[in-house]
PDB file of C-alpha atoms in Angstrom:
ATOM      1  CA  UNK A   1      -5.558 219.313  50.469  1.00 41.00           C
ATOM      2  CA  UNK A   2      -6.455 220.714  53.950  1.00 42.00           C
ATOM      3  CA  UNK A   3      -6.487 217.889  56.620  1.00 40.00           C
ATOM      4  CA  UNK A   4      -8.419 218.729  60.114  1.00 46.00           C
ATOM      5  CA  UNK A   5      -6.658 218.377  62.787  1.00 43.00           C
ATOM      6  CA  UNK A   6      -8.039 214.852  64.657  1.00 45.00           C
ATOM      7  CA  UNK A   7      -8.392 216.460  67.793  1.00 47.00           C
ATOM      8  CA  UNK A   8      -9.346 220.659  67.877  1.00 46.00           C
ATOM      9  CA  UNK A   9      -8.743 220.906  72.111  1.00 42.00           C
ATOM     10  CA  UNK A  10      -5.154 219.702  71.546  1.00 45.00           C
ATOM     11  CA  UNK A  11      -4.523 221.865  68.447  1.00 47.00           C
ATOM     12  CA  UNK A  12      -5.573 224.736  70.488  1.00 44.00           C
ATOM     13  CA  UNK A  13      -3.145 223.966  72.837  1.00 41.00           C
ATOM     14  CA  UNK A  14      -0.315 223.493  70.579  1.00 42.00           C
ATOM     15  CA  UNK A  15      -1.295 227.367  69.012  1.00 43.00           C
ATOM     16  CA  UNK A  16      -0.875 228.761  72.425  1.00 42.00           C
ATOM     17  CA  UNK A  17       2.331 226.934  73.288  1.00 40.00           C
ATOM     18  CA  UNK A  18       3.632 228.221  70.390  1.00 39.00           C
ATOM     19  CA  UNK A  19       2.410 232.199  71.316  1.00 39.00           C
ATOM     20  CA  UNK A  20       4.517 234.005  73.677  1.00 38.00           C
ATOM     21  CA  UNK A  21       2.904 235.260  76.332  1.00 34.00           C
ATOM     22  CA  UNK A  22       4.427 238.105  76.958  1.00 33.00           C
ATOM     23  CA  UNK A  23       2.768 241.750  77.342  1.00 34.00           C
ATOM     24  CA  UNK A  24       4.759 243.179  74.797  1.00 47.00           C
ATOM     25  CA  UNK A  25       2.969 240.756  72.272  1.00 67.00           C
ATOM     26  CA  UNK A  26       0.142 243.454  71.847  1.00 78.00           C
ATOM     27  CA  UNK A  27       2.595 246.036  71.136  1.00 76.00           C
ATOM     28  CA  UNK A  28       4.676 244.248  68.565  1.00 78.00           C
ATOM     29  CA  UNK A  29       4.551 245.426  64.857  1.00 82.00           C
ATOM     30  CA  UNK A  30       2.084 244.180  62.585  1.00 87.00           C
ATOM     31  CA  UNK A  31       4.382 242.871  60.136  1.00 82.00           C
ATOM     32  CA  UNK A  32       5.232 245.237  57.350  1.00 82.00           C
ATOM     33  CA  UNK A  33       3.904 247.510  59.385  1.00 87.00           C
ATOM     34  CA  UNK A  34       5.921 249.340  61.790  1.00 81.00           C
ATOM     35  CA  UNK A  35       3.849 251.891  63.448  1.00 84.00           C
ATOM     36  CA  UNK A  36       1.095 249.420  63.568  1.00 89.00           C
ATOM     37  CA  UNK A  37       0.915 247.096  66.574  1.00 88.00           C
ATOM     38  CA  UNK A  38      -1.794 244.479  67.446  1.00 88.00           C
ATOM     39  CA  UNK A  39      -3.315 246.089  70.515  1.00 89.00           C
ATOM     40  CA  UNK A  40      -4.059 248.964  67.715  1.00 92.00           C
ATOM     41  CA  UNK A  41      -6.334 247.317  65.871  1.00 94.00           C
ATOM     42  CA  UNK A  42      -8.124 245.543  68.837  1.00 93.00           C
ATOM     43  CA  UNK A  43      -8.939 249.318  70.051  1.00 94.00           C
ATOM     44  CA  UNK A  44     -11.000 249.291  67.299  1.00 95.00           C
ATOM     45  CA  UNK A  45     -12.822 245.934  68.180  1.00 94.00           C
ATOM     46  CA  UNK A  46     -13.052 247.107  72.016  1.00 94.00           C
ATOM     47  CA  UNK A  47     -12.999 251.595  72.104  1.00 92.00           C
ATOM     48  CA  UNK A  48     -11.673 251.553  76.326  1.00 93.00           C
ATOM     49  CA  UNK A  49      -9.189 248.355  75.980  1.00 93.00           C
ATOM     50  CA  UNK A  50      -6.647 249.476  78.604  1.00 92.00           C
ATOM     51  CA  UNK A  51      -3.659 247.358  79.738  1.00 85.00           C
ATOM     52  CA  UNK A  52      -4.253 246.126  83.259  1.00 82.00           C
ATOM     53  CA  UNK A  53      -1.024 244.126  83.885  1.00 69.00           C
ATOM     54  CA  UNK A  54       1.740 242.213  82.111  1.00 63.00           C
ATOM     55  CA  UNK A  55      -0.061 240.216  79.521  1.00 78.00           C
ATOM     56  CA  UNK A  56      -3.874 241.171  80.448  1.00 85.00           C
ATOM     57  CA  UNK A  57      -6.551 243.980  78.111  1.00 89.00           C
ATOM     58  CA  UNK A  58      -9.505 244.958  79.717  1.00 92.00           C
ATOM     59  CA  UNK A  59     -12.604 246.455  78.122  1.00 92.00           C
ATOM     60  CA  UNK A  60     -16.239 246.906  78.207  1.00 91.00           C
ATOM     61  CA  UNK A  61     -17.374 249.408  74.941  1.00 91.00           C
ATOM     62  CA  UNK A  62     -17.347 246.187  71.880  1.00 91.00           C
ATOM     63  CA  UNK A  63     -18.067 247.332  68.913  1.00 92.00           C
ATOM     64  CA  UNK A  64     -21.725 245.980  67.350  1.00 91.00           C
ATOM     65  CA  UNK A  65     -21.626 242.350  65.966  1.00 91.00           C
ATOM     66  CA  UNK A  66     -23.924 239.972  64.353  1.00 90.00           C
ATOM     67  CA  UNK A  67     -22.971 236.162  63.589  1.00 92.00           C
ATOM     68  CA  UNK A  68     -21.578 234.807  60.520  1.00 94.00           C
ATOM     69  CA  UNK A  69     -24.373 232.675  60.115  1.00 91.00           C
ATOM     70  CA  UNK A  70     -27.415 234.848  60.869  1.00 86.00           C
ATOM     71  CA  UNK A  71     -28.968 237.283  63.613  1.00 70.00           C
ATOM     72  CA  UNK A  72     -30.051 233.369  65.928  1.00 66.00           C
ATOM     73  CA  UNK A  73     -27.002 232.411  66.742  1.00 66.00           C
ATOM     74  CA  UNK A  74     -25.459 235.873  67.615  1.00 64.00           C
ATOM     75  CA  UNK A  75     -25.148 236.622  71.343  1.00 62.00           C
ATOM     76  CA  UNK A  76     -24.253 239.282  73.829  1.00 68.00           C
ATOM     77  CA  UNK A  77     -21.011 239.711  74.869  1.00 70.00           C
ATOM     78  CA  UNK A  78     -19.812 239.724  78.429  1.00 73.00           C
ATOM     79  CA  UNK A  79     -19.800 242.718  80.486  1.00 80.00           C
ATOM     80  CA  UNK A  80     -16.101 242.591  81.066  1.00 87.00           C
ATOM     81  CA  UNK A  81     -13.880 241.602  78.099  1.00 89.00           C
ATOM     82  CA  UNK A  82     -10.644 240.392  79.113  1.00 89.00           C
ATOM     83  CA  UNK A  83      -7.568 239.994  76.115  1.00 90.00           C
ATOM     84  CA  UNK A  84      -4.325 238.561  76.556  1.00 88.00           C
ATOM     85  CA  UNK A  85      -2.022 237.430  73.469  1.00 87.00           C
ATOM     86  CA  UNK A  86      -2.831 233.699  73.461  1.00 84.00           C
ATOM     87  CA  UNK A  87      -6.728 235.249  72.669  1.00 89.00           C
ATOM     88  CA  UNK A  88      -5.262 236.824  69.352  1.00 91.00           C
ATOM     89  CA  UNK A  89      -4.903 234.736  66.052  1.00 92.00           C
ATOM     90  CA  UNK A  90      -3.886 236.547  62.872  1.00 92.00           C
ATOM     91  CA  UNK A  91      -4.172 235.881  59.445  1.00 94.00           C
ATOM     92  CA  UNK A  92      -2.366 237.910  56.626  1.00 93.00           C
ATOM     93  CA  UNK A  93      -3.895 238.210  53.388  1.00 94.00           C
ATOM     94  CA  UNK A  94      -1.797 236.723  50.807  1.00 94.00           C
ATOM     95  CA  UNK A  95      -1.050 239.181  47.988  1.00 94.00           C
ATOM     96  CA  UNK A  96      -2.783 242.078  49.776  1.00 95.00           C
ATOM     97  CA  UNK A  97      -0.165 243.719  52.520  1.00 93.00           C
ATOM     98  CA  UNK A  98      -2.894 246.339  53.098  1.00 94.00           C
ATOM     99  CA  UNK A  99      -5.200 244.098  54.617  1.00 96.00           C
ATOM    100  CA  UNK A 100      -4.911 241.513  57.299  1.00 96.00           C
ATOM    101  CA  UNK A 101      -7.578 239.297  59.852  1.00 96.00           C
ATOM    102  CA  UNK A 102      -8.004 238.816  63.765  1.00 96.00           C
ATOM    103  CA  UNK A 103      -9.510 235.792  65.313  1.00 95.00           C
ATOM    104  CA  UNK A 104     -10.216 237.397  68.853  1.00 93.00           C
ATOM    105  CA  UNK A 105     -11.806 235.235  72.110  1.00 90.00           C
ATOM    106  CA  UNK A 106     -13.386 237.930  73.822  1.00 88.00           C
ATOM    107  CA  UNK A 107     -14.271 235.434  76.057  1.00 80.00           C
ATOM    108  CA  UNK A 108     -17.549 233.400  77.599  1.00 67.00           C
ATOM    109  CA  UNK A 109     -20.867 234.688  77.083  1.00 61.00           C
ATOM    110  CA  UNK A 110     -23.198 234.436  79.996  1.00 59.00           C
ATOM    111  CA  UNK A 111     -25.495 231.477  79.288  1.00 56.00           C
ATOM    112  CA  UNK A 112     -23.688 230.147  76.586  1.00 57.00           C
ATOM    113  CA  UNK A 113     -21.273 227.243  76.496  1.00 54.00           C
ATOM    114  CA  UNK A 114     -19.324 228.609  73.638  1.00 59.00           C
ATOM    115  CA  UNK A 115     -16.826 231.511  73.537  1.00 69.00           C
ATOM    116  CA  UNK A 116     -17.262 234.368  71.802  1.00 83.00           C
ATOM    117  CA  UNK A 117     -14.657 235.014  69.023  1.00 90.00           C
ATOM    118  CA  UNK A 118     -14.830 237.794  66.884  1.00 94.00           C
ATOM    119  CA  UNK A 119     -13.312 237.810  63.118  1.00 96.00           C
ATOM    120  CA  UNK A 120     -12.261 241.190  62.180  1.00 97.00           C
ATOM    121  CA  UNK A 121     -11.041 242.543  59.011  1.00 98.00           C
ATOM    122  CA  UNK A 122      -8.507 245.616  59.036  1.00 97.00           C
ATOM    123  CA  UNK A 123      -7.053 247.452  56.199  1.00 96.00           C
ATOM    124  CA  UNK A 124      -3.894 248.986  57.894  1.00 94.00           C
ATOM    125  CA  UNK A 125      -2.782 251.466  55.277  1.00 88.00           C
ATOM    126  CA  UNK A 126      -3.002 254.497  55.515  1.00 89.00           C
ATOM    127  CA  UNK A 127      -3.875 253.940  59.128  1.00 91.00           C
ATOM    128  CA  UNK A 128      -5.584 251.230  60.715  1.00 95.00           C
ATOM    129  CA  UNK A 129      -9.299 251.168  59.926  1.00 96.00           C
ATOM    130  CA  UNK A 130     -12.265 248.500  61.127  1.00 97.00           C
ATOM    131  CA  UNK A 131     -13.365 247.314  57.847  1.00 98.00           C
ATOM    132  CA  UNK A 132     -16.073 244.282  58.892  1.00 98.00           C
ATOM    133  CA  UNK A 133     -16.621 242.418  62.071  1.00 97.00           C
ATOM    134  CA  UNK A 134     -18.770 238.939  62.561  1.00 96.00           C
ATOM    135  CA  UNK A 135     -18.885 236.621  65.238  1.00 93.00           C
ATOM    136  CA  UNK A 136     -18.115 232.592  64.039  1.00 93.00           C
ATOM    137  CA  UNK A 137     -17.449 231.038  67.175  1.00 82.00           C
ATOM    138  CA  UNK A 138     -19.437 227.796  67.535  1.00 80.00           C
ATOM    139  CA  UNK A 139     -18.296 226.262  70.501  1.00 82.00           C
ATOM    140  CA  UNK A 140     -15.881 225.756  73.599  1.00 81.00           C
ATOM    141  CA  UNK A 141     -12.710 226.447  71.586  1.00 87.00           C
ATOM    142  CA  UNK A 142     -12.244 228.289  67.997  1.00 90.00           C
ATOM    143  CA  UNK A 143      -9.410 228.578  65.696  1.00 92.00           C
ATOM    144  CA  UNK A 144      -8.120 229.216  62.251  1.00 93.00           C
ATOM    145  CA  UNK A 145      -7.391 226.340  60.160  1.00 91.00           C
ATOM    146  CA  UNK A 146      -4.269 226.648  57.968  1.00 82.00           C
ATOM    147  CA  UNK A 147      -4.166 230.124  58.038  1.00 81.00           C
ATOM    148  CA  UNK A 148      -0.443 230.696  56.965  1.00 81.00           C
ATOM    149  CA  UNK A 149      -1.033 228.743  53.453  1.00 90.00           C
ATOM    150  CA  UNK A 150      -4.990 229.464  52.711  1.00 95.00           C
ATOM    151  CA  UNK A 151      -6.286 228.325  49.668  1.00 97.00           C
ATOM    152  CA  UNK A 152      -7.248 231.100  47.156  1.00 97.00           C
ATOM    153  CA  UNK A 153     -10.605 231.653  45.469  1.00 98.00           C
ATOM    154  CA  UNK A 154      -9.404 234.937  43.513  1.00 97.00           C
ATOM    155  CA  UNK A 155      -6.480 237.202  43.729  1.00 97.00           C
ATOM    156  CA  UNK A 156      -6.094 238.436  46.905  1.00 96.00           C
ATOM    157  CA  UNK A 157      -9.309 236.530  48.306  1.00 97.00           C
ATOM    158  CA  UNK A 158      -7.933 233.328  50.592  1.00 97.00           C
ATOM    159  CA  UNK A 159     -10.786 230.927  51.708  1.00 97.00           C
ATOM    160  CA  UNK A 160     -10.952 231.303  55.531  1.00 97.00           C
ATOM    161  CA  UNK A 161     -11.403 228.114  57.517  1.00 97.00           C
ATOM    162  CA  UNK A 162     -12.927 228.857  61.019  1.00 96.00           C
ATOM    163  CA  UNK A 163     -13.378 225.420  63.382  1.00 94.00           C
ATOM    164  CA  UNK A 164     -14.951 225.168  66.503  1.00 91.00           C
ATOM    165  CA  UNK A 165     -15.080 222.329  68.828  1.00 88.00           C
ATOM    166  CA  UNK A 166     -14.901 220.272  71.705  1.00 83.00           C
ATOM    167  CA  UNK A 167     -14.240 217.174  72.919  1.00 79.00           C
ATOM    168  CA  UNK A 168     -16.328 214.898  75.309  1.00 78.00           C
ATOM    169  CA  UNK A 169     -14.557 212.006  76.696  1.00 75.00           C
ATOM    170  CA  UNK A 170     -14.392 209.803  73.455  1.00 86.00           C
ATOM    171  CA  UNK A 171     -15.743 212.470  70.995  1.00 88.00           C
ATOM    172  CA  UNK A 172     -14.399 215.169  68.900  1.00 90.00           C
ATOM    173  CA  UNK A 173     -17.179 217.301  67.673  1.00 91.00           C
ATOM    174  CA  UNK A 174     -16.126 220.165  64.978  1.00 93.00           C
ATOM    175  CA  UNK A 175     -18.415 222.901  63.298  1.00 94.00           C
ATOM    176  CA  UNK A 176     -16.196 224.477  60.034  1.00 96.00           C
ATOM    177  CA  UNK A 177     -17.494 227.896  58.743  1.00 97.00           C
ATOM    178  CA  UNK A 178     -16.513 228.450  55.305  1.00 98.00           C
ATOM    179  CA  UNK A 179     -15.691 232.478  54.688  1.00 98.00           C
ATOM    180  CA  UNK A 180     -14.440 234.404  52.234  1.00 98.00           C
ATOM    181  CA  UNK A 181     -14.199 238.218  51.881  1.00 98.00           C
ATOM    182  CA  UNK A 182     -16.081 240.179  49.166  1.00 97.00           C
ATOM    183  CA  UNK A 183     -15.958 243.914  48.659  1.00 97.00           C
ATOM    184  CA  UNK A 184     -14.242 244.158  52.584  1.00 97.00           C
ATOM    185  CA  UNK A 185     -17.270 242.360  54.122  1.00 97.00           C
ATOM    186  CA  UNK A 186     -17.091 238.472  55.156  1.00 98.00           C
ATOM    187  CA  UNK A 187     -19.532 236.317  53.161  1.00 98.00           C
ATOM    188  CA  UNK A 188     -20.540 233.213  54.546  1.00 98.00           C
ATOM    189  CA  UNK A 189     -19.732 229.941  51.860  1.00 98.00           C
ATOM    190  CA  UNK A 190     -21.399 227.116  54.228  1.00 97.00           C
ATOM    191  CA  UNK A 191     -21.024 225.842  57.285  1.00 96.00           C
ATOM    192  CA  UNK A 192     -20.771 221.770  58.247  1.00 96.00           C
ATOM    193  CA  UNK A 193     -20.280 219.326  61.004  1.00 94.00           C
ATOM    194  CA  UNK A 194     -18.006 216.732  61.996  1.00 95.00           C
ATOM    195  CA  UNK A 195     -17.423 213.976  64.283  1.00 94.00           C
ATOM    196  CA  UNK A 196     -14.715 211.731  65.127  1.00 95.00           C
ATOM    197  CA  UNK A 197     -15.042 208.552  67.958  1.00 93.00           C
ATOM    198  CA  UNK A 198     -12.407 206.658  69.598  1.00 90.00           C
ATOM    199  CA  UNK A 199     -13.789 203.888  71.150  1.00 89.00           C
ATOM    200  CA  UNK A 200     -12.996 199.893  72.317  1.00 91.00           C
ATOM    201  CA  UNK A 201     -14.622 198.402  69.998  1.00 90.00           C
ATOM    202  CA  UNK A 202     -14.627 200.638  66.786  1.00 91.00           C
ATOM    203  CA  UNK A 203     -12.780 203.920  65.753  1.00 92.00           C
ATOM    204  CA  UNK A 204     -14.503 206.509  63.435  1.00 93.00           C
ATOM    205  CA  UNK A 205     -12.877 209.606  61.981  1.00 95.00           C
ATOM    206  CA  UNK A 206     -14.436 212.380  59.317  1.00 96.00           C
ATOM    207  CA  UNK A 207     -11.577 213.838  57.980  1.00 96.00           C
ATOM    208  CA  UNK A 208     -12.489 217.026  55.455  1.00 96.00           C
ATOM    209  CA  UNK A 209     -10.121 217.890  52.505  1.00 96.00           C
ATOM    210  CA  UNK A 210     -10.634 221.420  49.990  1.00 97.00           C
ATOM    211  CA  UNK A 211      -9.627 221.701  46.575  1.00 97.00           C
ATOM    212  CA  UNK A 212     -10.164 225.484  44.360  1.00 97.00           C
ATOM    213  CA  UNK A 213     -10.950 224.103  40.680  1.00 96.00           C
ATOM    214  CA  UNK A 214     -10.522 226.882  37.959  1.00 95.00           C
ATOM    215  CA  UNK A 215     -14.106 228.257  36.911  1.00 96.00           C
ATOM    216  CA  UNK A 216     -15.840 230.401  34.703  1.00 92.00           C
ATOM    217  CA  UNK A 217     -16.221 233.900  36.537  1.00 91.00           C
ATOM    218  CA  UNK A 218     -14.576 235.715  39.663  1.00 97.00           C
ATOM    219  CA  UNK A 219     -14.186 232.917  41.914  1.00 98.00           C
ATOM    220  CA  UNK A 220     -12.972 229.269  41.125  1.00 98.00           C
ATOM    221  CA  UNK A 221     -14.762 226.473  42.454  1.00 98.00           C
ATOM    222  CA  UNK A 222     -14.929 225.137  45.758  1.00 98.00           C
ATOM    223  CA  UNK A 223     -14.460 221.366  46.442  1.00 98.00           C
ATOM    224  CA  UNK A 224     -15.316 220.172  49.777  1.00 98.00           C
ATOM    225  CA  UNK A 225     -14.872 216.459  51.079  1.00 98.00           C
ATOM    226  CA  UNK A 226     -15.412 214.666  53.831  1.00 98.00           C
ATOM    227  CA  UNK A 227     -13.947 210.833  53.987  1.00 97.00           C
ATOM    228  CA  UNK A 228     -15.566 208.633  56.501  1.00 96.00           C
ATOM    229  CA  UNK A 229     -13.541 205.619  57.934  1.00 96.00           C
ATOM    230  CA  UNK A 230     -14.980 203.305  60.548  1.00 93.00           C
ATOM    231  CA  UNK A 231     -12.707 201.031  61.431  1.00 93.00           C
ATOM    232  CA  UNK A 232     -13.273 198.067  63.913  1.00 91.00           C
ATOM    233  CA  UNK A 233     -10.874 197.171  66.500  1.00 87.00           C
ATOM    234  CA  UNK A 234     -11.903 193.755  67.169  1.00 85.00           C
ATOM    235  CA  UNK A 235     -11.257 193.466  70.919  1.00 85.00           C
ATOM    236  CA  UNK A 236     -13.597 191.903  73.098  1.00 84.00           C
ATOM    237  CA  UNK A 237     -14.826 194.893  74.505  1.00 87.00           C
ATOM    238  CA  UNK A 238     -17.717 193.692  76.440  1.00 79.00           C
ATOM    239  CA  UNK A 239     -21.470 195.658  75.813  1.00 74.00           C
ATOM    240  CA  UNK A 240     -19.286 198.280  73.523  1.00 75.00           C
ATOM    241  CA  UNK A 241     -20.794 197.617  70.239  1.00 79.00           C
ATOM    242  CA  UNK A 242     -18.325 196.800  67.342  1.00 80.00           C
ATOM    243  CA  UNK A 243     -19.589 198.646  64.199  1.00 85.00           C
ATOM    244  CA  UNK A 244     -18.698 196.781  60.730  1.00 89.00           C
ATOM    245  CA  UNK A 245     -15.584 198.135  58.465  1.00 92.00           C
ATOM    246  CA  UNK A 246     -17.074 201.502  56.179  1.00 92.00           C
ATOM    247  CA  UNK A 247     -15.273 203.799  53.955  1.00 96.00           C
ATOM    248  CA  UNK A 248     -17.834 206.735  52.462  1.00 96.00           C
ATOM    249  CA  UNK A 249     -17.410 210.136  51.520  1.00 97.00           C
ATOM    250  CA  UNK A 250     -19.421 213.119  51.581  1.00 97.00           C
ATOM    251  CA  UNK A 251     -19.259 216.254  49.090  1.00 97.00           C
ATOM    252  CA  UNK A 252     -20.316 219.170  47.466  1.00 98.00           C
ATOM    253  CA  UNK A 253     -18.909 221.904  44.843  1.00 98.00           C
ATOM    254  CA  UNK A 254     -19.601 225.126  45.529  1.00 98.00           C
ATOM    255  CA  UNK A 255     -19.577 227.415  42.575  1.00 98.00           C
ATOM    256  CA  UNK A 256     -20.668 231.529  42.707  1.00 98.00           C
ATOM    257  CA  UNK A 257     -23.758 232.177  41.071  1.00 97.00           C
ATOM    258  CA  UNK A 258     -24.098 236.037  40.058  1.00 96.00           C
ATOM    259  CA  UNK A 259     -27.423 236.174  40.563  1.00 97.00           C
ATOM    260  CA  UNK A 260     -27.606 235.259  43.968  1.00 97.00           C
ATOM    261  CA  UNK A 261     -24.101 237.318  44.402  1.00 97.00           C
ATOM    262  CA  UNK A 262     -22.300 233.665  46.487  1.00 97.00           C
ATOM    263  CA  UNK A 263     -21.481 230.844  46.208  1.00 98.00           C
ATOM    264  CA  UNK A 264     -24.043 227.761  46.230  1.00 98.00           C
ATOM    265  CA  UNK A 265     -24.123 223.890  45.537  1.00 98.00           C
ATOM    266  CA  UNK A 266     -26.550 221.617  44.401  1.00 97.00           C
ATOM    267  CA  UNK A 267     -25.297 218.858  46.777  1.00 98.00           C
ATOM    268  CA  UNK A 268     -27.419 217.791  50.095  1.00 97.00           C
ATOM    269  CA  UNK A 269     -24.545 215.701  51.180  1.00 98.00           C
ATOM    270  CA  UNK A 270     -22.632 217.780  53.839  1.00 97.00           C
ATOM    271  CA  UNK A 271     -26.226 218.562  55.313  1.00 95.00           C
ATOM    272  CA  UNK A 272     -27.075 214.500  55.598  1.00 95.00           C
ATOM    273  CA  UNK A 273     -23.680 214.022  56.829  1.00 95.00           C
ATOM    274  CA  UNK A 274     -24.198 216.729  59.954  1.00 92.00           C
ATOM    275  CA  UNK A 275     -28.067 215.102  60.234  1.00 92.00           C
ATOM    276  CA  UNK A 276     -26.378 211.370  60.814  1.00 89.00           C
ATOM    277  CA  UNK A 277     -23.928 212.726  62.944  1.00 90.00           C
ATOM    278  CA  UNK A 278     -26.707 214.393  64.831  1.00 87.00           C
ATOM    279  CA  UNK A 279     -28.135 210.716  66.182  1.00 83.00           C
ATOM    280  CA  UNK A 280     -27.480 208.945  68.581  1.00 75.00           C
ATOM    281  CA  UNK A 281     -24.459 206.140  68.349  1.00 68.00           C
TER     282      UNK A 281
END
């Protein structure tokens, strides 16, 4: 199973650390793909990206976008969209060389908190071509989650794990978006929330876990868990309210449903988990 990572700011930082940062990033080969390089295919996210200095893009001319999860939560992008490497995840598409995925920050959107990241889907034979683009970022910070060893729904069709997050003093809040791609457009499985508390007195974590279980038709089935551990610590933490020892889990299979062409669950429990995580502790 997939395990989230406890705390999404530090994960973040880890990815970059682990980037190089050097200009010449952008024009490495996509791999398997030698006349291909990454700053390529983002001319096809942003038409005037120009290099400005030794690890900076600048652009204004973004292609049109809508968000993964409906026409509300899409906003504009900034006037000025500034790339450098660290701003670039990729994910390869296991079985299918010809096709490959960009998480791109194209930065803070005036009036929002969150950042802007775009996922893009490129088929790169015979030459590099914008197949779909959808926003999915949530939050302050926005990243792939185990993108090298994705589960797979279908030949050739990984589930894509998109968190985003941030965390406030003693909080870690996550929002995962559950994608897949279908006909070379992104389809939207669900979306939940998170949230995971290290206090004096008590520590509570939500860790989520995915399983694929063989189905009838195109797609297996999607498991989706959430275990729930409150733990007390019992200090004597002054007015910091101890909570009593819980273990619970949350749910849902998703299975696709022809007639609605995706993939749907008769389980409310992911939504009443994000609801009690919406009050106040």
């Amino acid at each position: 199973p997939l395990m989230k990572a406890r705390a999404l700011w530090l994960a973040f930082l880890i990815i970059c650390a682990a980037r190089p940062s050097a200009a010449d990033d952008f024009a490495a080969p996509v791999s398997g793909h030698a006349g291909v390089t990454d700053f390529d295919l983002l001319k096809l996210l942003v038409a005037d990206l120009k290099a400005t200095g030794k690890d900076e893009a600048v652009g204004h001319k973004v292609v049109p976008f809508q968000h993964i999860e409906g026409k509300d939560s899409t906003g504009e992008p900034s006037q000025e969209i500034k790339l450098r490497p660290l701003d670039v995840a990729t994910m390869k598409i296991p079985g299918d060389d010809s096709r490959i995925v960009l998480l791109v920050d194209i930065g803070q959107q005036e009036g929002f908190v969150a950042e802007a990241n775009l996922l893009a889907l490129f088929s790169l034979t015979p030459t590099p071509k914008l197949l779909d683009v959808v926003e999915v970022g949530q939050d302050r910070t926005t990243v792939f989650v185990e993108k090298s060893r994705p589960l797979m729904l279908a030949p050739k069709t990984p589930l894509i794990l998109v968190e985003s997050g941030h965390n406030d003093s003693d909080e870690d809040f996550t929002s995962t978006e559950m994608i897949f791609v279908r006909d070379d457009r992104f389809q939207l499985i669900d979306a939940f929330s998170t949230l995971d508390v290290q206090l004096c007195a008590y520590k509570h974590t939500q860790t989520p876990s995915y399983a694929v279980v063989p189905d009838a038709g195109p797609y297996a089935a999607l498991h989706v868990s959430v275990l729930q551990r409150v733990s007390p610590s019992h200090e004597n933490c002054g007015q910091d309210r101890a909570r009593p020892r819980r273990v619970a889990t949350y749910q849902a299979i998703y299975r696709w449903d022809d007639r609605r062409q995706a993939f749907v669950t008769l389980s409310r429990q992911l939504k009443d988990l994000g609801k009690e995580n919406a009050k106040p502790l």
